[in-house]
C-alpha cells in the first residue's frame, strides 16, 4: 500500500507563521526616540560625574607612584626619584643609578596627568589651608637642574617637583636634606584660575620625609579630613 505524505502546511502552521511578524516602522521609530531621550539625559550626568572625581583619580595615581618609588628604592638598594613634571604633564620614576660612572639618572616609568586646565597641582587653591596637623609646606615646583635620560634624550630644565626616595626609607631634596610636603590636587574654576571649581573636590597628599609615609586628605568644605 502506498502512503502519500502531505507536505502542505496546515491551517494552524500558517496561523503561527502569520503571527511571527517583525517590528513595524512606527514601533522602531518610537524605540529610537526613547533611546535618544535617555542618552540626552544620561550623557551630561556621566560627564559631570567623571569631572567631579578627576581630582580624586589623579591623587590616587600620585600616591600609587610615590609608594612604588619608595618600594623600588628599598628593594634595589639605591635612590629612586619621584618627579611631577608640569612641562610634559606627567609623573615619573627615575632611577639614580650610581653603579655606573658617571651616575645615570634614567626614566623607568612615566604616567600622564590630567590636562592642567582640568586639574592643578602647582599651587594651593585660594582660600584653602594645608591639612594641619601636619601642616607641611606646599610642594614647590621649580626648574629641574638635575635632569635625567628618557631613552637617549637628556631632559632638563622642566618645571618639576621632585622627591628622592633613599634605600633607608627616607625622602630627601637634591641637597640631601629631608623633605616633607603637601601636594594639592584640585579642579580650577576656569583654566588658569586660582579658585577651585568646587572646594569639596579639593584633595591633598602629605608625605613625611623621615619615613616616606604618604597620607590622603579630602576637603569637606571647611577643613581637610584624612582618609
XYZ file of C-alpha atoms in Angstrom:
227
model
C 0.000 0.000 0.000
C 1.368 3.403 -0.982
C 1.409 6.099 1.605
C 1.348 9.707 0.458
C 2.949 12.285 2.746
C 1.326 15.638 2.547
C 3.967 18.385 2.979
C 1.483 21.171 2.634
C 1.106 23.455 5.616
C -1.856 23.010 7.823
C -4.044 25.999 8.676
C -2.546 26.007 12.200
C 1.011 26.238 10.842
C 0.074 29.116 8.610
C -1.580 30.903 11.505
C 1.505 30.563 13.653
C 3.735 31.963 10.896
C 1.407 34.863 10.299
C 1.729 35.767 13.991
C 5.564 35.878 13.818
C 5.893 39.373 12.420
C 8.808 41.856 12.891
C 8.546 45.338 14.343
C 6.723 47.891 12.310
C 8.421 51.133 11.243
C 6.474 53.292 13.751
C 7.499 50.928 16.575
C 11.177 51.155 15.601
C 10.965 54.956 15.436
C 9.410 55.100 18.912
C 12.200 52.901 20.343
C 14.866 55.113 18.745
C 13.235 58.230 20.159
C 13.221 56.711 23.657
C 16.920 55.780 23.347
C 17.763 59.320 22.190
C 15.889 60.864 25.137
C 17.621 58.587 27.669
C 21.030 59.348 26.123
C 20.395 63.090 26.261
C 19.596 62.774 29.972
C 22.411 60.393 30.979
C 25.418 61.679 28.988
C 25.667 65.085 30.772
C 25.258 63.323 34.109
C 28.049 60.862 33.324
C 30.293 63.708 32.097
C 29.766 65.784 35.252
C 30.241 62.724 37.448
C 33.560 61.983 35.730
C 34.739 65.597 36.143
C 33.799 65.524 39.821
C 36.203 62.672 40.516
C 39.161 63.712 38.359
C 40.994 65.225 41.343
C 40.439 62.048 43.325
C 41.594 59.793 40.486
C 44.746 61.848 39.987
C 45.502 61.887 43.723
C 45.307 58.107 43.893
C 47.641 57.777 40.884
C 50.163 60.128 42.507
C 50.135 58.178 45.768
C 50.425 54.844 43.966
C 53.512 56.016 42.055
C 55.084 57.545 45.164
C 54.686 54.272 47.013
C 56.053 52.346 44.054
C 59.099 54.647 44.005
C 59.629 54.039 47.718
C 59.382 50.283 47.267
C 61.863 50.306 44.372
C 64.356 52.268 46.470
C 64.100 49.700 49.249
C 64.372 46.635 47.001
C 67.080 47.937 44.639
C 69.037 49.491 47.499
C 69.616 52.808 45.748
C 67.984 56.223 45.389
C 64.895 56.441 43.202
C 63.417 59.831 42.284
C 59.709 60.589 42.088
C 59.027 63.611 39.903
C 55.931 65.570 38.896
C 56.774 67.229 35.580
C 54.352 70.032 34.695
C 56.173 70.816 31.451
C 55.432 67.390 29.968
C 52.367 66.979 32.222
C 53.337 63.588 33.608
C 54.840 61.995 36.684
C 57.959 59.880 36.606
C 60.055 57.332 38.418
C 63.739 57.988 37.785
C 66.475 55.536 38.745
C 69.536 57.389 40.116
C 71.922 54.540 39.340
C 75.324 55.107 40.963
C 76.675 51.717 39.847
C 77.889 53.289 36.598
C 80.216 56.209 36.110
C 79.159 58.902 35.642
C 75.885 58.382 37.502
C 72.968 57.830 35.125
C 69.554 59.191 36.091
C 67.245 57.133 33.900
C 63.465 57.377 33.500
C 61.966 53.943 34.119
C 58.262 54.795 34.311
C 56.005 57.663 33.217
C 52.290 58.205 33.907
C 50.337 61.014 32.152
C 48.465 63.589 34.219
C 45.153 65.315 33.580
C 45.354 68.479 31.480
C 46.251 71.479 33.666
C 43.046 73.244 32.635
C 41.204 70.375 34.363
C 43.437 69.665 37.366
C 46.100 71.832 39.021
C 48.868 70.629 41.323
C 51.357 73.503 41.249
C 49.824 75.687 43.994
C 47.246 75.595 46.764
C 43.766 76.831 45.737
C 42.734 80.237 47.048
C 41.098 80.197 50.472
C 42.115 76.650 51.452
C 44.783 75.978 54.079
C 47.069 72.971 54.434
C 45.965 69.907 56.384
C 47.021 70.782 59.945
C 48.461 68.840 61.547
C 50.849 68.050 59.894
C 50.930 71.475 58.133
C 53.823 70.594 55.801
C 54.979 73.172 53.267
C 53.246 73.158 49.883
C 55.272 71.331 47.225
C 57.330 73.970 45.400
C 57.794 73.498 41.649
C 60.966 74.810 40.019
C 63.238 74.333 37.002
C 64.911 70.918 37.083
C 68.694 71.248 37.346
C 69.417 67.522 37.857
C 67.930 66.160 34.649
C 67.512 62.567 33.510
C 67.648 60.338 30.473
C 64.414 59.454 28.668
C 65.635 56.826 26.252
C 68.563 58.539 24.514
C 67.254 62.048 25.169
C 68.536 64.185 28.055
C 65.674 66.033 29.771
C 66.433 69.060 31.941
C 65.050 72.493 32.792
C 61.442 71.316 33.110
C 59.092 72.718 35.757
C 59.096 69.922 38.341
C 58.676 68.907 41.949
C 60.939 66.026 42.927
C 61.370 63.764 45.950
C 64.351 61.413 46.187
C 63.452 58.178 47.957
C 66.517 56.637 49.573
C 67.225 52.991 50.363
C 66.844 53.652 54.121
C 63.208 54.761 53.607
C 63.802 58.497 53.979
C 62.961 61.125 51.351
C 65.317 63.982 50.603
C 65.838 67.016 48.418
C 68.678 67.488 45.945
C 70.956 68.717 48.771
C 70.241 65.629 50.881
C 68.049 67.325 53.495
C 64.765 65.666 54.472
C 61.673 66.858 52.613
C 58.112 66.745 53.958
C 55.492 68.281 51.694
C 51.818 68.786 50.871
C 50.644 68.352 47.286
C 47.273 69.888 46.425
C 45.184 68.306 43.661
C 42.178 70.350 42.566
C 39.988 71.494 39.667
C 40.185 75.218 38.810
C 37.040 77.273 38.281
C 38.291 78.044 34.765
C 41.624 77.324 33.097
C 44.391 79.196 34.935
C 42.192 80.242 37.860
C 43.493 80.050 41.434
C 39.935 79.484 42.686
C 38.612 75.926 42.931
C 35.560 74.944 40.923
C 34.145 73.228 43.986
C 36.008 73.221 47.299
C 34.693 69.744 48.084
C 36.636 68.413 45.086
C 39.962 69.576 46.573
C 42.328 66.796 47.623
C 45.707 66.856 49.356
C 48.566 64.401 49.725
C 51.066 64.728 52.554
C 54.431 62.998 52.605
C 56.716 62.715 55.643
C 60.379 62.807 54.688
C 61.570 60.773 57.649
C 59.848 57.567 56.557
C 58.284 58.294 53.162
C 54.823 57.807 54.689
C 52.038 59.140 52.438
C 48.598 60.254 53.622
C 45.460 61.206 51.691
C 43.084 64.069 52.600
C 39.677 65.248 51.340
C 38.325 68.760 51.847
C 34.759 68.789 53.194
C 34.095 72.486 52.536
C 35.591 73.744 55.818
C 38.603 71.551 56.609
C 40.626 68.573 55.425
C 39.705 65.123 56.695
C 42.128 62.177 56.471
C 41.160 59.066 54.521
